[in-house]
């Protein structure tokens, strides 16, 4: 579903990704962990073209994203993204935030898109917030709206970029639950997070990144209880 | 005759001139906003060529005095191009005035719009692109509506400036408010009263504009961003 070959990314002279190889299978939940500055967010952002790869090859749903001739806009409709800072559209209501993609990009009717939006709002546990503005919601609520906004496009893959890092601790749970439900429904997910509980419980596979490269990967069991690499062990001992 | 009667007697003529001033102001504000929006989008585009065009345009029109631009377009250009034949010698000065004002004010509006767009959090654009919006859709539905709200105060400032700048049309013989005042003073020599009334009328128009802007800003505060 996603295949990444020798992905390199530099910002000026700073090489953030130094040749990353990874494969994500359908319905798989891959959790990417690692210290800040390890390149995990950049890696995720490359997967929907928010960052342009300096070198290497990324293939998503059979389309080569790194080919400059590929229509990235089209591909992004199939790849949802949830951001650390939610990035809801401040000037739109919750309903409009969710329906604008289906309406403008998929040319769906207002009625149909609102029907889908209401279903999604119920699913993320916010059925009566449709006419609120993002700034009237708590962080956790905003992030759940952001998840609904991404899901409204009926994506085949969902990317999460530290979705709970900007939340107050008591709101982390509600967002993680929404993500867990999504995983149980069989969504293919790549999640960059510091939530080791989530990685353990929901992840099918854990990738540990450091200094722009994948150091180690395996099942949550292998990584958390039987890490082979010294750097993995040292990182886990600091945060667990 | 006392001052009040002098002003009242001149008032119909002054209001006529004021009408012309308001017409030019509205026309300029509309044209300059269009020019400014296009030039701002050029400036932020990925094309080196479009960015260069926009940059040159702003530098030239911001870097030379408006009065010089107006005189150059109205009186300089017709000496090398048969503009007066194309448009007629009565119409061309009006076209020159409108174009000169629009291009000059447009240069400042370019910078206001550019700053407004750049002031919108990059995350808004990324979120829009992540749901498959094109650059054009992102601009139209996400960035510009939010940027516009922040642009209101500097735009109003610029529009007030535009209204005052129309007084520079007097030297190129457009009979707007100031020129009307000069004509009246040439007859009655009541410079104090007439120019005082002229200044007051500018103040009234600009006051109406700023009050409207205040109302608009309050209306658009709904989501406080």
Coordinates of C-alpha atoms in Angstrom, one line a residue:
Chain A
X1 CA 0.0 0.0 0.0
X2 CA 2.9 2.3 0.8
X3 CA 6.4 1.5 -0.2
X4 CA 9.3 3.8 0.5
X5 CA 12.7 3.1 -1.0
X6 CA 15.9 4.9 0.1
X7 CA 14.0 8.1 0.9
X8 CA 16.3 11.1 1.5
X9 CA 15.3 14.6 2.5
X10 CA 17.5 17.6 3.1
X11 CA 16.7 21.1 4.2
X12 CA 19.6 23.1 2.9
X13 CA 22.7 21.4 4.2
X14 CA 20.8 19.5 6.9
X15 CA 20.1 16.0 5.9
X16 CA 16.9 15.1 7.9
X17 CA 16.2 11.7 6.2
X18 CA 19.2 9.6 5.3
X19 CA 17.8 6.8 3.2
X20 CA 14.6 5.4 4.7
X21 CA 13.1 2.1 3.5
X22 CA 9.7 1.0 4.7
X23 CA 6.6 -0.9 3.6
X24 CA 3.1 -0.6 4.9
X25 CA 0.6 -3.3 4.1
X26 CA -3.2 -2.8 3.8
X27 CA -5.0 -2.6 7.1
X28 CA -1.7 -2.3 9.0
X29 CA -1.2 0.1 11.8
X30 CA 2.4 1.3 11.8
X31 CA 3.6 3.4 14.7
X32 CA 6.7 5.5 14.3
X33 CA 8.5 6.5 17.4
X34 CA 11.8 8.2 18.2
X35 CA 13.4 11.2 19.8
X36 CA 12.5 14.7 18.5
X37 CA 14.6 15.6 15.5
X38 CA 14.8 12.0 14.5
X39 CA 13.0 12.8 11.2
X40 CA 9.8 10.9 11.9
X41 CA 7.5 13.8 11.2
X42 CA 9.4 14.7 8.0
X43 CA 9.1 11.0 7.0
X44 CA 5.3 11.1 7.5
X45 CA 4.9 14.4 5.7
X46 CA 6.8 13.0 2.7
X47 CA 4.1 10.4 2.4
X48 CA 1.5 12.8 1.2
X49 CA 3.8 15.2 -0.5
X50 CA 3.7 18.0 2.1
X51 CA 7.5 17.7 1.9
X52 CA 9.2 16.9 -1.4
X53 CA 11.7 14.1 -1.2
X54 CA 15.2 15.0 -2.2
X55 CA 15.9 11.5 -3.4
X56 CA 14.4 8.1 -3.3
X57 CA 11.1 6.6 -4.3
X58 CA 7.7 6.6 -2.6
X59 CA 4.9 4.6 -4.0
X60 CA 1.4 5.0 -2.6
X61 CA -1.6 2.9 -3.7
X62 CA 0.3 2.0 -6.9
X63 CA 1.2 5.6 -7.8
X64 CA 4.7 6.8 -7.6
X65 CA 4.5 10.0 -5.5
X66 CA 8.1 11.0 -6.2
X67 CA 7.5 11.1 -9.9
X68 CA 7.3 14.9 -10.7
X69 CA 4.6 14.2 -13.3
X70 CA 2.2 12.6 -10.8
X71 CA -0.9 14.6 -9.8
X72 CA -0.3 14.9 -6.1
X73 CA -3.6 16.6 -5.5
X74 CA -5.4 13.6 -6.8
X75 CA -3.4 11.2 -4.7
X76 CA -3.9 13.2 -1.5
X77 CA -7.7 12.6 -1.7
X78 CA -6.9 9.0 -0.8
X79 CA -4.4 9.8 2.0
X80 CA -5.9 11.6 5.1
X81 CA -3.7 13.5 7.4
X82 CA -4.2 14.6 11.0
X83 CA -1.8 17.3 12.4
X84 CA -0.4 17.9 15.8
X85 CA -2.0 21.4 15.9
X86 CA -5.3 20.2 14.4
X87 CA -5.3 22.9 11.7
X88 CA -9.0 23.2 11.5
X89 CA -10.2 26.1 9.3
X90 CA -10.9 28.8 11.8
X91 CA -13.5 30.7 9.6
X92 CA -15.7 27.6 9.1
X93 CA -18.1 25.8 11.4
X94 CA -17.4 22.2 12.4
X95 CA -19.9 21.1 9.7
X96 CA -18.2 23.3 7.0
X97 CA -14.8 22.0 8.0
X98 CA -15.9 18.5 7.3
X99 CA -18.0 19.1 4.2
X100 CA -15.7 21.5 2.3
X101 CA -13.4 18.7 1.1
X102 CA -16.2 16.4 -0.2
X103 CA -18.0 19.4 -1.7
X104 CA -15.2 21.2 -3.4
X105 CA -12.9 18.4 -4.2
X106 CA -15.2 15.5 -4.8
X107 CA -18.1 17.7 -6.1
X108 CA -20.5 16.1 -3.7
X109 CA -23.9 17.7 -3.0
X110 CA -24.4 19.7 0.1
X111 CA -27.1 17.2 1.4
X112 CA -24.9 14.2 0.8
X113 CA -21.8 15.7 2.3
X114 CA -23.7 16.8 5.4
X115 CA -25.2 13.4 5.9
X116 CA -21.7 11.9 5.8
X117 CA -20.4 14.6 8.2
X118 CA -23.2 13.9 10.7
X119 CA -22.4 10.2 10.7
X120 CA -18.7 11.0 11.2
X121 CA -19.4 13.4 14.0
X122 CA -21.4 10.8 15.8
X123 CA -18.6 8.3 15.2
X124 CA -16.0 10.6 16.8
X125 CA -18.4 11.4 19.6
X126 CA -19.4 15.0 18.8
X127 CA -22.9 14.7 17.4
X128 CA -24.1 18.1 18.6
X129 CA -21.1 20.3 17.7
X130 CA -21.8 20.8 14.0
X131 CA -22.5 24.5 14.2
X132 CA -19.7 25.4 16.6
X133 CA -16.5 27.1 15.4
X134 CA -13.2 25.4 16.1
X135 CA -12.1 28.0 18.5
X136 CA -15.1 27.2 20.7
X137 CA -14.0 23.6 21.1
X138 CA -11.4 22.0 23.4
X139 CA -8.2 20.6 21.9
X140 CA -9.4 17.1 22.1
X141 CA -12.7 18.0 20.4
X142 CA -10.9 19.9 17.7
X143 CA -8.6 16.9 17.0
X144 CA -11.6 14.6 16.7
X145 CA -13.2 17.0 14.2
X146 CA -9.9 17.0 12.3
X147 CA -10.1 13.2 12.1
X148 CA -13.7 13.5 10.9
X149 CA -12.6 16.0 8.3
X150 CA -9.9 13.7 7.0
X151 CA -12.3 10.7 7.0
X152 CA -15.0 12.6 5.0
X153 CA -12.8 12.2 2.0
X154 CA -13.0 8.4 2.4
X155 CA -9.3 8.0 2.4
X156 CA -7.6 4.6 2.1
X157 CA -4.7 5.6 4.3
X158 CA -4.6 7.8 7.4
X159 CA -1.5 9.6 8.5
X160 CA -1.2 11.0 12.1
X161 CA 1.5 13.5 13.0
X162 CA 1.8 13.5 16.8
X163 CA -2.0 13.8 17.1
X164 CA -2.0 14.1 20.9
X165 CA 1.2 16.0 21.5
X166 CA -0.6 19.4 21.7
X167 CA -3.4 18.2 24.0
X168 CA -3.9 18.5 27.7
X169 CA -3.4 15.2 29.3
X170 CA -7.1 14.6 30.1
X171 CA -8.0 14.9 26.5
X172 CA -5.4 12.5 25.1
X173 CA -7.6 9.5 25.9
X174 CA -10.6 10.6 23.8
X175 CA -8.5 11.1 20.7
X176 CA -6.6 7.8 21.1
X177 CA -9.9 6.0 21.5
X178 CA -11.2 7.5 18.2
X179 CA -7.9 6.3 16.5
X180 CA -8.2 2.9 18.0
X181 CA -11.8 2.5 16.7
X182 CA -10.5 3.5 13.3
X183 CA -7.8 0.9 13.5
X184 CA -10.3 -1.8 14.5
X185 CA -12.3 -0.9 11.4
X186 CA -9.4 -1.9 9.3
X187 CA -8.0 1.5 8.3
X188 CA -4.4 1.5 7.1
X189 CA -2.6 3.9 9.5
X190 CA 0.8 5.4 10.0
X191 CA 1.0 7.1 13.3
X192 CA 3.9 9.2 14.6
X193 CA 3.4 9.5 18.4
X194 CA 5.0 9.5 21.8
X195 CA 2.0 7.5 23.2
X196 CA 3.7 4.2 23.9
X197 CA 0.5 2.7 25.3
X198 CA -1.2 3.3 22.0
X199 CA 1.8 1.9 20.1
X200 CA 1.7 -1.2 22.2
X201 CA -2.0 -1.8 22.2
X202 CA -3.0 -0.8 18.7
X203 CA 0.1 -0.9 16.6
X204 CA 0.8 -3.9 14.4
X205 CA 4.3 -2.8 13.9
X206 CA 6.6 -0.3 15.5
X207 CA 9.4 1.6 13.7
X208 CA 12.0 3.3 15.8
X209 CA 13.8 6.2 14.1
X210 CA 16.8 8.2 15.1
X211 CA 19.1 10.6 13.3
X212 CA 17.0 10.4 10.1
X213 CA 17.2 6.6 9.7
X214 CA 15.2 3.6 10.9
X215 CA 17.2 2.0 13.7
X216 CA 14.9 -0.9 14.4
X217 CA 11.4 -2.2 13.6
X218 CA 9.3 -5.1 14.7
X219 CA 6.1 -6.0 16.5
X220 CA 5.3 -3.9 19.6
X221 CA 6.2 -6.9 21.7
X222 CA 9.7 -7.2 20.1
X223 CA 10.5 -3.5 20.4
X224 CA 9.2 -2.9 23.9
X225 CA 10.3 -6.0 25.6
X226 CA 13.2 -7.3 23.5
X227 CA 14.8 -4.4 21.6
X228 CA 18.1 -5.4 19.9
X229 CA 19.7 -2.1 19.3
X230 CA 21.4 -0.1 22.1
X231 CA 19.8 3.2 20.9
X232 CA 16.3 1.7 21.0
X233 CA 16.8 0.4 24.5
X234 CA 18.2 3.7 25.7
X235 CA 15.3 5.7 24.2
X236 CA 12.7 3.4 25.6
X237 CA 14.3 3.4 29.1
X238 CA 14.0 7.2 29.1
X239 CA 10.4 7.4 28.2
X240 CA 8.8 4.2 29.6
Chain B
X1 CA -21.4 88.5 2.7
X2 CA -20.4 86.4 5.7
X3 CA -18.4 83.2 5.5
X4 CA -21.5 81.0 5.9
X5 CA -23.1 82.5 2.9
X6 CA -20.0 82.3 0.8
X7 CA -19.7 78.6 1.5
X8 CA -23.4 78.0 1.0
X9 CA -23.3 79.8 -2.3
X10 CA -20.4 77.6 -3.5
X11 CA -21.8 74.4 -2.1
X12 CA -23.7 73.1 -5.1
X13 CA -20.6 73.5 -7.2
X14 CA -18.4 71.9 -4.5
X15 CA -20.7 69.0 -4.1
X16 CA -20.5 68.5 -7.9
X17 CA -16.7 68.3 -7.5
X18 CA -17.1 66.0 -4.5
X19 CA -19.2 63.7 -6.7
X20 CA -16.3 63.4 -9.1
X21 CA -13.9 62.8 -6.2
X22 CA -16.1 60.0 -4.9
X23 CA -16.5 58.5 -8.4
X24 CA -12.7 58.4 -8.9
X25 CA -12.2 57.1 -5.4
X26 CA -14.6 54.2 -5.8
X27 CA -13.3 53.4 -9.3
X28 CA -9.7 53.5 -8.1
X29 CA -10.4 51.4 -5.0
X30 CA -12.1 48.7 -7.2
X31 CA -9.4 48.7 -9.9
X32 CA -6.5 49.0 -7.4
X33 CA -7.9 46.1 -5.4
X34 CA -8.1 43.9 -8.5
X35 CA -4.6 44.9 -9.6
X36 CA -3.3 44.4 -6.0
X37 CA -4.8 41.0 -5.6
X38 CA -3.3 39.8 -9.0
X39 CA 0.1 41.3 -8.3
X40 CA 0.1 39.8 -4.8
X41 CA -0.7 36.3 -6.2
X42 CA 2.0 36.8 -8.8
X43 CA 4.4 37.7 -6.0
X44 CA 3.6 34.5 -4.1
X45 CA 3.5 32.2 -7.2
X46 CA 6.0 29.6 -8.0
X47 CA 7.0 31.2 -11.3
X48 CA 10.1 33.3 -11.2
X49 CA 8.8 35.4 -14.1
X50 CA 5.5 36.3 -12.4
X51 CA 7.3 37.1 -9.2
X52 CA 9.7 39.4 -11.1
X53 CA 6.9 41.2 -12.9
X54 CA 5.1 41.9 -9.6
X55 CA 8.3 43.0 -7.9
X56 CA 9.2 45.5 -10.7
X57 CA 5.7 46.8 -10.7
X58 CA 5.6 47.5 -7.0
X59 CA 9.1 49.0 -6.9
X60 CA 8.3 51.4 -9.8
X61 CA 5.0 52.6 -8.5
X62 CA 6.0 52.8 -4.9
X63 CA 9.3 54.4 -5.7
X64 CA 8.1 57.4 -7.7
X65 CA 5.7 60.2 -6.7
X66 CA 2.0 59.7 -7.6
X67 CA 1.9 63.3 -9.0
X68 CA 4.8 62.5 -11.3
X69 CA 3.1 59.3 -12.4
X70 CA -0.1 61.1 -13.2
X71 CA 1.5 63.9 -15.1
X72 CA 3.6 61.4 -17.0
X73 CA 0.6 59.3 -18.0
X74 CA -1.7 62.2 -18.7
X75 CA 0.7 64.6 -20.4
X76 CA 3.9 62.7 -21.2
X77 CA 2.6 59.5 -22.9
X78 CA 0.4 61.4 -25.4
X79 CA 3.5 63.1 -26.9
X80 CA 4.8 59.7 -28.1
X81 CA 1.5 57.8 -28.5
X82 CA -1.6 59.1 -30.3
X83 CA -3.7 58.4 -27.1
X84 CA -5.7 61.6 -27.5
X85 CA -6.7 60.4 -31.0
X86 CA -7.6 56.9 -29.8
X87 CA -9.7 58.0 -26.9
X88 CA -10.5 61.6 -27.7
X89 CA -8.9 64.6 -26.0
X90 CA -11.7 64.9 -23.5
X91 CA -11.8 61.3 -22.5
X92 CA -8.1 60.5 -22.3
X93 CA -7.3 62.6 -19.2
X94 CA -10.0 60.6 -17.3
X95 CA -8.6 57.3 -18.5
X96 CA -5.1 58.4 -17.6
X97 CA -6.2 59.6 -14.2
X98 CA -8.0 56.3 -13.5
X99 CA -5.1 54.1 -14.6
X100 CA -2.5 56.2 -12.8
X101 CA -4.4 56.1 -9.6
X102 CA -5.2 52.4 -9.8
X103 CA -1.6 51.4 -10.6
X104 CA -0.2 53.5 -7.8
X105 CA -2.7 52.5 -5.1
X106 CA -2.5 48.9 -6.4
X107 CA 1.2 48.8 -5.6
X108 CA 0.5 49.5 -1.9
X109 CA -2.5 47.1 -1.9
X110 CA -0.3 44.4 -3.3
X111 CA 1.9 44.6 -0.3
X112 CA -1.1 44.7 2.1
X113 CA -2.6 41.6 0.5
X114 CA 0.7 39.8 0.4
X115 CA 1.3 40.4 4.1
X116 CA -2.2 39.3 4.8
X117 CA -1.7 36.0 3.0
X118 CA 1.7 35.4 4.6
X119 CA 0.1 36.0 8.0
X120 CA -2.1 33.0 7.7
X121 CA -0.7 30.0 9.5
X122 CA 1.0 27.5 7.1
X123 CA -0.9 24.7 8.8
X124 CA -4.1 26.0 7.2
X125 CA -2.7 25.5 3.7
X126 CA -1.3 22.1 4.6
X127 CA -4.6 21.0 6.0
X128 CA -6.4 22.2 2.8
X129 CA -3.8 20.4 0.6
X130 CA -4.1 17.3 2.7
X131 CA -7.7 16.9 1.8
X132 CA -6.9 17.2 -1.9
X133 CA -7.6 20.9 -2.6
X134 CA -5.7 22.5 -5.5
X135 CA -3.6 25.6 -4.8
X136 CA -6.4 27.7 -6.3
X137 CA -9.1 26.1 -4.1
X138 CA -6.8 26.5 -1.0
X139 CA -6.4 30.2 -1.8
X140 CA -10.1 30.8 -2.6
X141 CA -11.8 28.9 0.2
X142 CA -9.2 28.8 3.0
X143 CA -6.5 31.4 2.9
X144 CA -8.0 34.5 1.3
X145 CA -11.2 34.6 3.5
X146 CA -9.1 34.5 6.6
X147 CA -6.5 36.8 5.3
X148 CA -9.1 39.3 4.2
X149 CA -10.3 39.9 7.7
X150 CA -6.8 40.8 8.9
X151 CA -6.3 43.0 5.8
X152 CA -9.3 45.2 6.6
X153 CA -7.5 47.8 8.9
X154 CA -4.6 48.4 6.5
X155 CA -6.9 48.4 3.5
X156 CA -9.1 51.0 5.0
X157 CA -6.1 53.1 5.7
X158 CA -5.0 52.7 2.1
X159 CA -8.5 53.5 0.9
X160 CA -8.6 56.7 3.0
X161 CA -5.2 57.6 1.4
X162 CA -6.7 56.9 -2.0
X163 CA -9.6 59.4 -1.4
X164 CA -7.1 62.0 -0.4
X165 CA -4.8 61.2 -3.4
X166 CA -7.5 62.0 -5.8
X167 CA -6.8 65.6 -5.0
X168 CA -3.6 65.1 -7.1
X169 CA -5.9 64.9 -10.1
X170 CA -6.3 68.7 -9.9
X171 CA -3.0 69.5 -11.6
X172 CA -3.9 67.3 -14.6
X173 CA -7.2 69.3 -15.0
X174 CA -9.7 66.8 -13.7
X175 CA -12.4 68.9 -12.1
X176 CA -12.7 67.0 -8.8
X177 CA -13.2 68.6 -5.4
X178 CA -9.9 70.5 -5.0
X179 CA -9.9 71.8 -8.5
X180 CA -13.5 72.9 -8.2
X181 CA -12.4 74.9 -5.1
X182 CA -9.6 76.5 -7.0
X183 CA -12.0 77.5 -9.7
X184 CA -14.4 79.1 -7.2
X185 CA -11.5 80.9 -5.4
X186 CA -10.3 82.3 -8.7
X187 CA -13.7 84.1 -8.9
X188 CA -14.5 85.1 -5.3
X189 CA -11.0 85.2 -3.7
X190 CA -12.5 83.6 -0.5
X191 CA -9.6 81.1 -0.2
X192 CA -10.0 80.6 3.6
X193 CA -13.7 79.7 3.4
X194 CA -13.6 77.6 0.3
X195 CA -10.4 75.6 1.0
X196 CA -11.7 75.1 4.5
X197 CA -15.0 73.7 3.1
X198 CA -13.0 71.5 0.7
X199 CA -11.0 70.0 3.5
X200 CA -14.1 69.5 5.6
X201 CA -15.8 67.6 2.7
X202 CA -12.8 65.3 2.4
X203 CA -13.0 64.7 6.1
X204 CA -16.7 63.8 5.9
X205 CA -16.2 61.2 3.1
X206 CA -13.3 59.6 4.9
X207 CA -15.2 59.6 8.2
X208 CA -18.0 57.7 6.5
X209 CA -15.5 55.2 5.2
X210 CA -13.9 54.6 8.5
X211 CA -17.2 54.2 10.3
X212 CA -18.3 51.6 7.7
X213 CA -15.0 49.8 8.2
X214 CA -15.6 49.7 12.0
X215 CA -19.0 48.2 11.5
X216 CA -17.6 45.7 9.1
X217 CA -14.9 44.7 11.5
X218 CA -17.3 44.2 14.3
X219 CA -19.6 42.1 12.0
X220 CA -16.7 39.8 11.0
X221 CA -15.5 39.2 14.5
X222 CA -17.7 36.1 14.8
X223 CA -14.9 33.6 15.2
X224 CA -12.5 36.1 16.7
X225 CA -9.6 35.3 14.3

